[in-house]
Coordinates of C-alpha atoms in Angstrom, one line a residue:
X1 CA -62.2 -20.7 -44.4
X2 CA -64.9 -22.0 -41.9
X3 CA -65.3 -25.9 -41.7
X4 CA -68.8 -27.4 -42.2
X5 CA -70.2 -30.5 -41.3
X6 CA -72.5 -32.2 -43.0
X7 CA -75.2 -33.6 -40.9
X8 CA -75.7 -37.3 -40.1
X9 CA -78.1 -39.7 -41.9
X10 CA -81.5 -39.2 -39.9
X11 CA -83.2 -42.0 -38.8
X12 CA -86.8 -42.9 -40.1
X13 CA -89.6 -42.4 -38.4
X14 CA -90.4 -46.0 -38.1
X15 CA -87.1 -46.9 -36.4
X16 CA -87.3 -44.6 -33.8
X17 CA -90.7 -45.8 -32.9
X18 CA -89.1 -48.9 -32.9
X19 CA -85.9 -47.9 -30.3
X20 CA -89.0 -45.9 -28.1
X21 CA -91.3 -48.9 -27.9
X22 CA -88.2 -51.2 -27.1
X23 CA -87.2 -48.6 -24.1
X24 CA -90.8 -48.0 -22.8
X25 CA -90.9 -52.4 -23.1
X26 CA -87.8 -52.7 -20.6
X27 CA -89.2 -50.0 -18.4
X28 CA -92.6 -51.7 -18.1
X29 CA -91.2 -54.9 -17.4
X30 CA -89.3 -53.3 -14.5
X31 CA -92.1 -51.5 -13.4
X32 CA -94.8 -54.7 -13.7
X33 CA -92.3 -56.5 -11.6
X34 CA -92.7 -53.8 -9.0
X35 CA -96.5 -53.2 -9.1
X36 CA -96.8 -57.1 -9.1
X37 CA -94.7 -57.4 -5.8
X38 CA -96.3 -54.2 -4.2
X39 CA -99.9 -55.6 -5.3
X40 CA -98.9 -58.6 -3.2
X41 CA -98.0 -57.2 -0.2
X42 CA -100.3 -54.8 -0.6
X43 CA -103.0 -57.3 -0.1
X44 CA -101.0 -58.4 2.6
X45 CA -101.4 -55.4 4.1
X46 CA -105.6 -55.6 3.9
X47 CA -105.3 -58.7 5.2
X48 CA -103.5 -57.9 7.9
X49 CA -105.7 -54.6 8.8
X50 CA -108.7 -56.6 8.3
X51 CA -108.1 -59.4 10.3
X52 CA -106.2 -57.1 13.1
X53 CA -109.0 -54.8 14.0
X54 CA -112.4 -56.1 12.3
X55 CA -114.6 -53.9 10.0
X56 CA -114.8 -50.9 12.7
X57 CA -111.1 -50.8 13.7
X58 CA -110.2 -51.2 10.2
X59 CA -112.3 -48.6 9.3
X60 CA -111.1 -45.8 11.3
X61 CA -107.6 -47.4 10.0
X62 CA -108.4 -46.6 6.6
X63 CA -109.9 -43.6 7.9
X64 CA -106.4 -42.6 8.5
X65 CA -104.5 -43.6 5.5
X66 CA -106.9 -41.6 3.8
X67 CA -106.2 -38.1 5.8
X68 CA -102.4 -38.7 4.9
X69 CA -102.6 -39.7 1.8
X70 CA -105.1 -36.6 0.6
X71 CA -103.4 -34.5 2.8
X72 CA -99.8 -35.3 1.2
X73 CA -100.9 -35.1 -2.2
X74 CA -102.6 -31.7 -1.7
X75 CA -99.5 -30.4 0.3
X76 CA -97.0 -31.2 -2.5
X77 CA -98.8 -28.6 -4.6
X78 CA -98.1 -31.2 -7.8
X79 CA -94.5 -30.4 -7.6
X80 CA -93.7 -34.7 -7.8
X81 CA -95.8 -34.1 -11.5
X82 CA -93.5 -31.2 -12.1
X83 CA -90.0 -32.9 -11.1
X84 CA -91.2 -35.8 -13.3
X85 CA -92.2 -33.2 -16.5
X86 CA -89.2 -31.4 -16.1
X87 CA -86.4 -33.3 -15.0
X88 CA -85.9 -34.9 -18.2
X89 CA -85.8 -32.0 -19.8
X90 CA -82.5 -30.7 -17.9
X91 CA -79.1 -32.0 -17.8
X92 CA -78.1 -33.5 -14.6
X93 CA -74.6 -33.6 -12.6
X94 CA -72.2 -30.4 -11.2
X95 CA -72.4 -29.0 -14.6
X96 CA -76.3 -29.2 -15.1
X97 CA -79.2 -27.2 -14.7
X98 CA -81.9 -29.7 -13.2
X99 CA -79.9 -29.4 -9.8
X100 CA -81.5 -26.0 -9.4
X101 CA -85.2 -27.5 -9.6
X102 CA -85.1 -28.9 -5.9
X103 CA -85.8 -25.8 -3.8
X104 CA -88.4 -24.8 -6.6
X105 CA -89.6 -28.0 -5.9
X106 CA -89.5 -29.0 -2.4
X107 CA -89.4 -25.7 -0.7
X108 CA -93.1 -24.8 -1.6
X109 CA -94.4 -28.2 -0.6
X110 CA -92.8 -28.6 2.5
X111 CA -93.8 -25.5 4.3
X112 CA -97.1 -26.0 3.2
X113 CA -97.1 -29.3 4.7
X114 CA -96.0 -28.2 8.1
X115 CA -98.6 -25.6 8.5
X116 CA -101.5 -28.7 7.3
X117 CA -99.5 -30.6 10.0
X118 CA -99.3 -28.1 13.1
X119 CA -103.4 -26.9 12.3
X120 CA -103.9 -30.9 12.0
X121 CA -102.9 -32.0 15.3
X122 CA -104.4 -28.5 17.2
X123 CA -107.6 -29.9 15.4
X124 CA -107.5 -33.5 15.8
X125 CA -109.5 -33.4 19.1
X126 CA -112.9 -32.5 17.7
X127 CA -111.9 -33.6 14.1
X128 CA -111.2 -37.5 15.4
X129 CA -114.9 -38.5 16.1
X130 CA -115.9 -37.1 12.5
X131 CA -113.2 -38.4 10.4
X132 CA -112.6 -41.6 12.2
X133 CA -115.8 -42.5 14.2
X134 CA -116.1 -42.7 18.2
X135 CA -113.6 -43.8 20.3
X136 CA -110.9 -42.7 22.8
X137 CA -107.8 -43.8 20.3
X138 CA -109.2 -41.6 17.5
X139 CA -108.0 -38.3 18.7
X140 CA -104.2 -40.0 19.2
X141 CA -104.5 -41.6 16.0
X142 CA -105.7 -38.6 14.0
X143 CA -102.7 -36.3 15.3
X144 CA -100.0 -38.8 14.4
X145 CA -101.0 -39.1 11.0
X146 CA -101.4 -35.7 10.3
X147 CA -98.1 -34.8 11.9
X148 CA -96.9 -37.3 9.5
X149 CA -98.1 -35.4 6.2
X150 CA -94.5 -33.6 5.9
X151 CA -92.6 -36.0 5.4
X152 CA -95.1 -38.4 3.5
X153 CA -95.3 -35.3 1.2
X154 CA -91.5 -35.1 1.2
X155 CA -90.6 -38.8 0.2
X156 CA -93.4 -37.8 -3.2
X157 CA -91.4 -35.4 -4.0
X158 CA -88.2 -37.3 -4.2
X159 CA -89.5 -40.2 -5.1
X160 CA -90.4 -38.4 -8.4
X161 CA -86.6 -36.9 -8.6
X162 CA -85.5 -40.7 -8.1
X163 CA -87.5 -42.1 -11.3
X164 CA -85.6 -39.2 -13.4
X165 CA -82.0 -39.6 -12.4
X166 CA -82.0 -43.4 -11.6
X167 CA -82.3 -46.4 -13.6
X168 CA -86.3 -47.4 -13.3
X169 CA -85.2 -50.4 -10.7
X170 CA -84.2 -47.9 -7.8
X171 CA -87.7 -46.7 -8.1
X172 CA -88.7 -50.0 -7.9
X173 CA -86.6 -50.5 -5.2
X174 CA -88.2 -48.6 -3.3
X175 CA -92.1 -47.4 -3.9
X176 CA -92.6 -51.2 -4.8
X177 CA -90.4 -53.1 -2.7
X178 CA -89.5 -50.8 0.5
X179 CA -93.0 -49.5 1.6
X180 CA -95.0 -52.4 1.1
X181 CA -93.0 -55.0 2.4
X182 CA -92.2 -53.4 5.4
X183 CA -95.7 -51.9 6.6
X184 CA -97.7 -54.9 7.0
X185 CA -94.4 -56.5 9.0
X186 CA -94.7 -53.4 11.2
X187 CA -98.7 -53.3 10.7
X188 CA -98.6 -57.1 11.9
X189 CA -96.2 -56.5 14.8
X190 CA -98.9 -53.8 16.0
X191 CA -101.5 -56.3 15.6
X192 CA -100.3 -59.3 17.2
X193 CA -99.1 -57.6 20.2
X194 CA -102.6 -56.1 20.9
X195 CA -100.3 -52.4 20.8
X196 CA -104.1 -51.0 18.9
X197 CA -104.8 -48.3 16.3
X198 CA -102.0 -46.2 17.1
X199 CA -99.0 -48.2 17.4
X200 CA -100.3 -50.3 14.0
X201 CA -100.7 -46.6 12.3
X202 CA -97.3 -46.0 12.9
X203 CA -95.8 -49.5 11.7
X204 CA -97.7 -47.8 8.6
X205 CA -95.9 -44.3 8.4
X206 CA -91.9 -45.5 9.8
X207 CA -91.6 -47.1 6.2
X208 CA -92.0 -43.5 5.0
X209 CA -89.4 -42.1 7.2
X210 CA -87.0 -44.7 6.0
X211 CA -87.6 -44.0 1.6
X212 CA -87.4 -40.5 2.6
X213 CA -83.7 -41.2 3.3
X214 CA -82.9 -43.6 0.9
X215 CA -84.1 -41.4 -1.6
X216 CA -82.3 -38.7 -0.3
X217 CA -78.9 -40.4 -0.9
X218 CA -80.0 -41.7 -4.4
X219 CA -81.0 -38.0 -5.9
X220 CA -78.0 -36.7 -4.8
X221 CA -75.4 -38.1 -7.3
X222 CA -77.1 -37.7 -10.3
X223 CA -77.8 -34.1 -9.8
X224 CA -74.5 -32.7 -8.7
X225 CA -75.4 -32.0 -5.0
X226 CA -72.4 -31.9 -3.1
X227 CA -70.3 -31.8 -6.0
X228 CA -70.6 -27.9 -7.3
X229 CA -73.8 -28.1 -8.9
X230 CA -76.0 -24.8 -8.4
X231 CA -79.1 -25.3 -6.1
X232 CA -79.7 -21.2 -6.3
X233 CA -82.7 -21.3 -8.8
X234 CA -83.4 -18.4 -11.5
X235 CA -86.7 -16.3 -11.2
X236 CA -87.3 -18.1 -14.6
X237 CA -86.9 -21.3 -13.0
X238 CA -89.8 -21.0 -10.2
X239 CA -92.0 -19.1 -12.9
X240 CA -92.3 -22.4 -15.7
X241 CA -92.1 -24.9 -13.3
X242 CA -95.1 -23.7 -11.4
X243 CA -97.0 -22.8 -14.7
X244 CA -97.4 -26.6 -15.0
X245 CA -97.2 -27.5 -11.7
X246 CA -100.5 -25.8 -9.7
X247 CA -103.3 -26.7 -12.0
X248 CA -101.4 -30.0 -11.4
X249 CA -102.2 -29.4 -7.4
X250 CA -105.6 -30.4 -7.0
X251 CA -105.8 -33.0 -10.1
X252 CA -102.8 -34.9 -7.7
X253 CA -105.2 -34.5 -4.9
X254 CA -107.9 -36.0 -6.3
X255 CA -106.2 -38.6 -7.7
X256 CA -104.7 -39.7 -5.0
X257 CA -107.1 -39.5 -2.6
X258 CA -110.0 -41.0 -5.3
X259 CA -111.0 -44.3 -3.5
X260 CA -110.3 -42.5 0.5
X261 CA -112.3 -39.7 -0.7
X262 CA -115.2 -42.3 -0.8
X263 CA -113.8 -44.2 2.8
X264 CA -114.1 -40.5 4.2
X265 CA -117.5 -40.2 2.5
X266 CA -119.1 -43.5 3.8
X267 CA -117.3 -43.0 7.4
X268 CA -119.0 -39.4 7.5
X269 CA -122.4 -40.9 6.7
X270 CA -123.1 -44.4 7.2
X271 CA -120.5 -45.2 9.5
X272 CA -117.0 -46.9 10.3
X273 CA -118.6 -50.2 9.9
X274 CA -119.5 -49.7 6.1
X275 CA -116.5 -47.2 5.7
X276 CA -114.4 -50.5 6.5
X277 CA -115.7 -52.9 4.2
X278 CA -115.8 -50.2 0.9
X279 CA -111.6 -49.5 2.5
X280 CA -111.3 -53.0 2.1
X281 CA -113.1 -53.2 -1.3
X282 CA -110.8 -50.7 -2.7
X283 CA -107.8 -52.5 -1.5
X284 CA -108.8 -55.3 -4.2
X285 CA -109.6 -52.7 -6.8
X286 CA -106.7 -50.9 -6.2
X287 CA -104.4 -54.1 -6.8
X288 CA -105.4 -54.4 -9.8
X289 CA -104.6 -51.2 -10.9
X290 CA -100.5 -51.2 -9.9
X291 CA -100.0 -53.3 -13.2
X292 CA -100.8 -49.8 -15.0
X293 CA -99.4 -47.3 -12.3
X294 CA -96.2 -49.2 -12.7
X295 CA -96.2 -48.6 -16.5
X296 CA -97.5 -45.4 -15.8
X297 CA -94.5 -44.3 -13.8
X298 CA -91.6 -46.5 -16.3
X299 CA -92.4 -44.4 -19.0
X300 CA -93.1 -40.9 -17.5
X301 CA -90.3 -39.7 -18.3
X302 CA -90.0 -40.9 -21.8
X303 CA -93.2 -39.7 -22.6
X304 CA -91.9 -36.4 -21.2
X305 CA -88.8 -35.9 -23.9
X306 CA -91.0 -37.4 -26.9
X307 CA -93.7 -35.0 -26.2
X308 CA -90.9 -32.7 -25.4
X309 CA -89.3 -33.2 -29.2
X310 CA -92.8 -32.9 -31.0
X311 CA -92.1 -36.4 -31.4
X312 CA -96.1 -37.6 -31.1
X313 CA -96.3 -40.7 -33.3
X314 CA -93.4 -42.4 -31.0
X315 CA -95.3 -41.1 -28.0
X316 CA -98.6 -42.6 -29.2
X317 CA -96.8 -45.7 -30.2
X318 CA -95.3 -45.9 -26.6
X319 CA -98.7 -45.6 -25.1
X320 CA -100.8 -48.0 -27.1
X321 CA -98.1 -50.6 -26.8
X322 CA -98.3 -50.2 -22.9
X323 CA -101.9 -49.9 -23.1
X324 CA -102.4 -53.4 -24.7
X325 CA -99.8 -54.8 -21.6
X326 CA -102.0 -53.2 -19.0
X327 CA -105.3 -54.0 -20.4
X328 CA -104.2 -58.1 -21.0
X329 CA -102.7 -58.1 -17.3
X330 CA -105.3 -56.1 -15.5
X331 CA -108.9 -56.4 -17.2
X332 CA -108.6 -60.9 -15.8
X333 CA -107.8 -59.1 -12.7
X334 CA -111.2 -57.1 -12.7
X335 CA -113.2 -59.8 -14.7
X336 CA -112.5 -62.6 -11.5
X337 CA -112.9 -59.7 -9.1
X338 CA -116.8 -59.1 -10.4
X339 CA -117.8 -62.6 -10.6
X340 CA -116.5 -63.9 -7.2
X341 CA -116.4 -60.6 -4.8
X342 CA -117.7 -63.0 -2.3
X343 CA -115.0 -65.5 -2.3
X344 CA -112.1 -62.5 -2.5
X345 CA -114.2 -60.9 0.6
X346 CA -114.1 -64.3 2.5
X347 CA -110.5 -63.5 3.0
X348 CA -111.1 -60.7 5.0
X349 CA -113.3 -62.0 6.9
X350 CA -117.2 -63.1 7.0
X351 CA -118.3 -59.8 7.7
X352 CA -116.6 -58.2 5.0
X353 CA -119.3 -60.6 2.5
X354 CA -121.3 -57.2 2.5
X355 CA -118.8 -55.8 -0.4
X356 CA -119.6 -58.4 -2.7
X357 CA -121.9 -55.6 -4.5
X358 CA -119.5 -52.9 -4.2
X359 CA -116.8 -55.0 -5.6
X360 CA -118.3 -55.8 -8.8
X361 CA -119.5 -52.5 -9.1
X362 CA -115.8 -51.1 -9.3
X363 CA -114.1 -53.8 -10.8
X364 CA -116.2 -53.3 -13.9
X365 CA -115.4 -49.6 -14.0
X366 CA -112.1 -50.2 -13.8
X367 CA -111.9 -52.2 -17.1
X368 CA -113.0 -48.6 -18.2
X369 CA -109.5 -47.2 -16.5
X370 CA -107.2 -50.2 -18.0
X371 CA -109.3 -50.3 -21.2
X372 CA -108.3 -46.4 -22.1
X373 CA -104.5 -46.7 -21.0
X374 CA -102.8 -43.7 -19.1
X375 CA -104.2 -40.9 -20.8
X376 CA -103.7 -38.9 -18.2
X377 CA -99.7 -39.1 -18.4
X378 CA -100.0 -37.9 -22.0
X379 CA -101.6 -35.1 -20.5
X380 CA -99.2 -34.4 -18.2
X381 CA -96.2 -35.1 -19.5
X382 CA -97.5 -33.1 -22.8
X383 CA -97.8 -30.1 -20.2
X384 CA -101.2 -29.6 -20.5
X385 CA -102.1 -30.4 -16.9
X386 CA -105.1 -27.9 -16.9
X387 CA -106.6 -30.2 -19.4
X388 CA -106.0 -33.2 -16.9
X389 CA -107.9 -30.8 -14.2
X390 CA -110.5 -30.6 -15.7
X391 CA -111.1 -34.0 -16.6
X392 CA -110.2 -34.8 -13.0
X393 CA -112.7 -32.4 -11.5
X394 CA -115.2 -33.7 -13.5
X395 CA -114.7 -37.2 -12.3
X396 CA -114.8 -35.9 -8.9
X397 CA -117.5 -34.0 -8.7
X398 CA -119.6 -36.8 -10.3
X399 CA -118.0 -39.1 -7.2
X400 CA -119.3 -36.4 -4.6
X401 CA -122.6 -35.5 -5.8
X402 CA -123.6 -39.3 -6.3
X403 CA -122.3 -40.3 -3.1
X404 CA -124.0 -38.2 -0.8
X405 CA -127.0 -39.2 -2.8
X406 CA -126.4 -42.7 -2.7
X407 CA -124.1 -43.2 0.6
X408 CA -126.6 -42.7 3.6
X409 CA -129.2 -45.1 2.0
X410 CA -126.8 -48.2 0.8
X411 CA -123.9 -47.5 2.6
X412 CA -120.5 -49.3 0.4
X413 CA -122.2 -50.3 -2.2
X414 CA -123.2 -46.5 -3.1
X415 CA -119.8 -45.3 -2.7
X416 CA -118.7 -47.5 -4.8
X417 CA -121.4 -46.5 -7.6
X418 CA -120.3 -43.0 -7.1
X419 CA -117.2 -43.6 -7.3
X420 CA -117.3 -46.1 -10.5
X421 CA -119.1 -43.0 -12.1
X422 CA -116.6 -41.2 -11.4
X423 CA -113.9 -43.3 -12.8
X424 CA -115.6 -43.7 -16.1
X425 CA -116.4 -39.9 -16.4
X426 CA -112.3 -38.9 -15.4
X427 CA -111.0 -41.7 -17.9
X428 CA -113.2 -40.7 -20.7
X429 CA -112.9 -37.1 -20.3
X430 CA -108.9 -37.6 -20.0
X431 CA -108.9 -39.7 -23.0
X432 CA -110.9 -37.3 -25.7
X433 CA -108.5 -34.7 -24.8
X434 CA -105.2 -36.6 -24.9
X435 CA -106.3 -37.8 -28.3
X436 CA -106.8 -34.3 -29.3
X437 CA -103.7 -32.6 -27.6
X438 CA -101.3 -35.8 -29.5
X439 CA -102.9 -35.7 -32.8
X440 CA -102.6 -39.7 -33.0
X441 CA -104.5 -42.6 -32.8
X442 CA -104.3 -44.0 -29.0
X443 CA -106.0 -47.0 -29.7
X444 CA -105.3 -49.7 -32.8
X445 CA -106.8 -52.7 -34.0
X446 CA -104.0 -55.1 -31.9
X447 CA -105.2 -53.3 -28.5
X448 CA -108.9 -54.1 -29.4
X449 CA -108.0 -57.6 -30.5
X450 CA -106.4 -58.0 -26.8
X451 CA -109.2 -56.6 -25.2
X452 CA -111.7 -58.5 -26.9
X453 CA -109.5 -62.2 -26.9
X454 CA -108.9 -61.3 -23.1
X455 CA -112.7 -60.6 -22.5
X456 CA -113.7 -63.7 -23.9
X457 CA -111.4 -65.9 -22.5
X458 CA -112.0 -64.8 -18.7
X459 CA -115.5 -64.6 -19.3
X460 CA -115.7 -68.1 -20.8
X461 CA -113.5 -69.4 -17.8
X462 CA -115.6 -67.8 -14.9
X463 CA -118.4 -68.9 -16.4
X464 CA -117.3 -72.3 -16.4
X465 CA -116.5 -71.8 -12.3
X466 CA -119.7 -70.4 -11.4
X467 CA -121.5 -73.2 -13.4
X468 CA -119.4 -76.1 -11.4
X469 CA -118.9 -75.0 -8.4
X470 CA -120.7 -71.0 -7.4
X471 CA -119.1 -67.9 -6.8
X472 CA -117.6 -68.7 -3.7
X473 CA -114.2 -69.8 -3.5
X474 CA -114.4 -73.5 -4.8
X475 CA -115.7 -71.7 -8.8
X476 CA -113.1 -69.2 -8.5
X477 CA -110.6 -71.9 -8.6
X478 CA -111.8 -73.8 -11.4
X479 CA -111.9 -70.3 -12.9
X480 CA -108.2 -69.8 -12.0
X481 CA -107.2 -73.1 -13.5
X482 CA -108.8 -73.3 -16.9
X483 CA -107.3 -69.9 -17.7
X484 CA -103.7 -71.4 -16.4
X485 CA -104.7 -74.0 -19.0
X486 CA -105.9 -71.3 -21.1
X487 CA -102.7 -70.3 -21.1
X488 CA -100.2 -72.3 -21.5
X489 CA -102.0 -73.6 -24.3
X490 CA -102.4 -70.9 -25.8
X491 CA -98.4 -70.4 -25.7
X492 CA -97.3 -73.0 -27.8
X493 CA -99.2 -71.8 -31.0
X494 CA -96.8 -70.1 -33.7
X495 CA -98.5 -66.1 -33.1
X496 CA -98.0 -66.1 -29.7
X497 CA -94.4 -67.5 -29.0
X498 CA -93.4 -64.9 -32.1
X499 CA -94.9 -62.2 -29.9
X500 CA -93.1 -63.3 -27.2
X501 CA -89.9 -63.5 -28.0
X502 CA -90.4 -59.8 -29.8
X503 CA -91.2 -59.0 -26.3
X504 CA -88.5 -61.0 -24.1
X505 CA -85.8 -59.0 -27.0
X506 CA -87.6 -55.6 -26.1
X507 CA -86.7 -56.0 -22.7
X508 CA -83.0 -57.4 -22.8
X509 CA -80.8 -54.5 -22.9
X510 CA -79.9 -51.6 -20.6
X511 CA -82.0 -49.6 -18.7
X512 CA -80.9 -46.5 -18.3
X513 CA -81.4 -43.2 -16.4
X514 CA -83.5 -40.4 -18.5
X515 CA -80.6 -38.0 -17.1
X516 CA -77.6 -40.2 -17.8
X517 CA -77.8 -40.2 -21.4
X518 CA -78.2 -36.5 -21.0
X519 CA -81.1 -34.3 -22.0
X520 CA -82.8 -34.1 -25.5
X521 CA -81.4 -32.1 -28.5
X522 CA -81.7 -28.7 -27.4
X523 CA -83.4 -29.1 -23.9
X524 CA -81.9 -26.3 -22.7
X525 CA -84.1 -23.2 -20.9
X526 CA -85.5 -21.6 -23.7
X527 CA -86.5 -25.3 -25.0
X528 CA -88.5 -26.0 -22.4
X529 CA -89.8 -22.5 -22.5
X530 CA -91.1 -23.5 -25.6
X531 CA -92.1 -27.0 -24.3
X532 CA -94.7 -25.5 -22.3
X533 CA -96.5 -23.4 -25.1
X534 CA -99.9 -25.4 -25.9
X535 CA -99.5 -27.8 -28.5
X536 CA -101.9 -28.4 -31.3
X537 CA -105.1 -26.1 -30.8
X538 CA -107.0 -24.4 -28.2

């Protein structure tokens, strides 16, 4: 006589959207402590650049970031996108299977990366006065940052691995503390010494070197190496994961190389001058966007096994409650950043004054960006990253056309209308076809309320400071200070302190790795097989 069991009681729908939202709140918080720290010295960073090597130097600076940065993200081939779709999926240790995902993953990359490096540095004689502008450090410059691209595109990859088999702070750890408080230490050193473009570029790239290894020694536990598990991967293996991972290739191009591809642009045709004044632009705009790339890359993975499970409403409930966190710490961010460009800019330097256009411009779109949350992880993490493709070649090739257009006749402030087309066209596009692909609403009537309090609250404020004082620094701190008043006013009335002690509860608890609790019901090969199929229609 064969035993049965008798299934356990199944939970209802409403408390696991409960448990998901309460994981996806200790993740964010985790990963808004990171962006907020990496935002700082981030700025740091700009200042630092800025200050070091004026609106030329600074330029041809940028310049560079932005060859290594497109160049990386190309050369990984959207493996990092893969690693972070799939690793949750798989069970790690010397038992598992998601061991045998590295040389699907890396191997690719990696050899593609040291062929971009080698024909990079044969070609960085004639290519330096293009990309960078004039000047005898260019050539030097060019070649070290393009023999760099292997091992930038290397520490993606594993940082990706790292956010899968680690608890969210050792990603933290090191994409928002490592890197960004070291390089503008090293960026400094450069600087003060007078050591010039090349010596301050690699202060910028030896950071790299350095998470490389520490993520090296972090992936390996969690996944077995070492300790028996199989690395040899089955034909099956390179077949799925590259399915989903090349139409991933250029959308993880674009999107990482979306504000150089504009610094590029305006060095190409107006000159290193304006290309170093829309670089430093985009260092403000770009700040205010790590509050939603650290959500962004907290819940990745969870995203990845509800969407994984079929289990949609949790997903969408993830997203809008993340949404409504980015868009209340990001759109005060944007609002101060329209009004008073000029007193930001002043930081930089008076020179850099010339932005003040080009800032408002952008940080306007971006409340377009924040406003829609990260569609494009629902995409992704859905597996339907030819969707995301397309929306991100659309926003691209809005950016291109428009800025050759508008670049050569008004210099930053047309890049930065091309490129806050762009932005709205990408987001937009992303966002119709996440909300087909998940079948649920992505936005609710507490987002909205957020958005709308938050508008009207900034707007009221920076009103206020332009009235008293201008748009120069003086108004932007009277701004600053009636929303601190704003604020803690605002936090002693009954609603508010409710919602934030749910909140504080949400993120007390343990945070732990995707692949430590082990893999989803059934995420075994032909699961993910099936987790690939299209969902819903088209």
């Amino acid at each position: 006589m064969t035993a049965t069991t008798r299934p356990g009681p199944v939970p209802p729908a409403g408390a696991d959207r409960t448990a998901e939202t309460r994981r996806s709140a200790r993740s964010g918080a985790a990963g808004l402590a990171g962006a907020a720290t990496s935002g700082l010295f981030g700025f740091v960073l700009a200042v630092v650049i800025t200050r070091g090597y004026g609106t030329t130097g600074s330029g041809a600076f940028f310049a560079a970031i932005g060859v290594v940065t497109v160049a990386a993200a190309v050369c990984t081939l959207g493996a990092e996108t893969g690693l972070m779709w799939a690793l949750p999926r798989r069970r790690g240790g010397a038992g598992g299977d998601a061991a045998r995902l590295l040389p699907v993953a890396l191997v690719p990359p990696l050899l593609v990366a040291t062929a971009v490096a080698v024909a990079g540095v044969l070609a960085s004689g004639p290519l330096a006065p293009r990309l960078l502008g004039p000047g005898a450090a260019t050539g030097g410059l060019l070649a070290v940052t393009f023999a760099a691209v292997p091992v930038v595109a290397a520490m993606t990859l594993l940082l990706a691995a790292l956010r899968c088999v680690r608890p969210v702070r050792a990603y933290v750890g090191v994409q928002f503390l490592l890197l960004p408080v070291a390089r503008p230490a090293l960026v400094g050193a450069a600087a003060l010494t007078g050591a010039g473009l090349l010596a301050g570029m690699a202060g910028w790239l030896l950071p790299a070197a350095a998470a490389l290894l520490v993520c090296l020694a972090l992936v390996a536990g969690p996944l077995g190496v070492g300790r028996g598990a199989r690395l040899r991967p089955d034909p099956a293996d390179w077949r799925l994961f590259w399915r989903f991972a090349l139409p991933r290739a250029a959308s993880a191009a674009i999107d990482a190389g979306s504000m150089w591809v504009g610094v590029l642009l305006t060095s190409v045709l107006a000159g290193p001058a304006d290309a170093g004044v829309f670089g430093a632009v985009g260092r403000y705009v770009l700040a205010g966007q790590l509050a939603l790339q650290g959500l962004r890359v907290a819940v990745s993975p969870q995203l990845s096994r509800l969407l994984g499970r079929e289990e949609r409403a949790a997903a969408a409930a993830v997203h809008r409650q993340l949404t409504t966190w980015g868009l209340v710490l990001s759109w005060p961010v944007y609002l101060l950043l329209a009004v008073f460009g000029v007193a930001f800019l002043d930081l930089f330097g008076a020179e850099f004054r010339a932005g003040a256009a080009a800032m408002t411009v952008l940080a306007l779109a971006m409340l377009v960006n924040t406003g829609v949350g990260n569609v494009q992880s629902l995409l992704l993490m859905g597996g339907r990253s030819g969707l995301h493709l397309l929306a991100t070649l659309a926003g691209l090739l809005v950016t291109v056309s428009l800025g050759l257009w508008l670049i050569p006749g008004h210099g930053a402030t047309g890049a930065a209308l091309a490129w806050a087309a762009g932005i709205a066209t990408e987001n937009l596009a992303a966002y119709g076809c996440a909300r087909a692909v998940v079948g649920e609403p992505l936005l609710d009537a507490a987002t909205l309320r957020a958005a709308a309090i938050t508008a009207a609250g900034v707007g009221a404020a920076a009103g206020a400071g332009v009235l008293a004082a201008g748009r120069g620094l003086p108004g932007l701190v009277v701004a600053v200070a009636l929303l601190a008043a704003g604020a803690a006013g605002s936090s002693t009335l009954p609603r508010v302190r409710r919602g934030i002690r749910v909140t504080i509860r949400q993120i007390r608890g343990r945070d732990g790795a995707t692949l430590a609790a082990g893999p989803a019901p059934a995420a075994t090969k032909g699961r993910w097989r099936s987790s690939c199929r299209p969902s819903g229609t088209g």
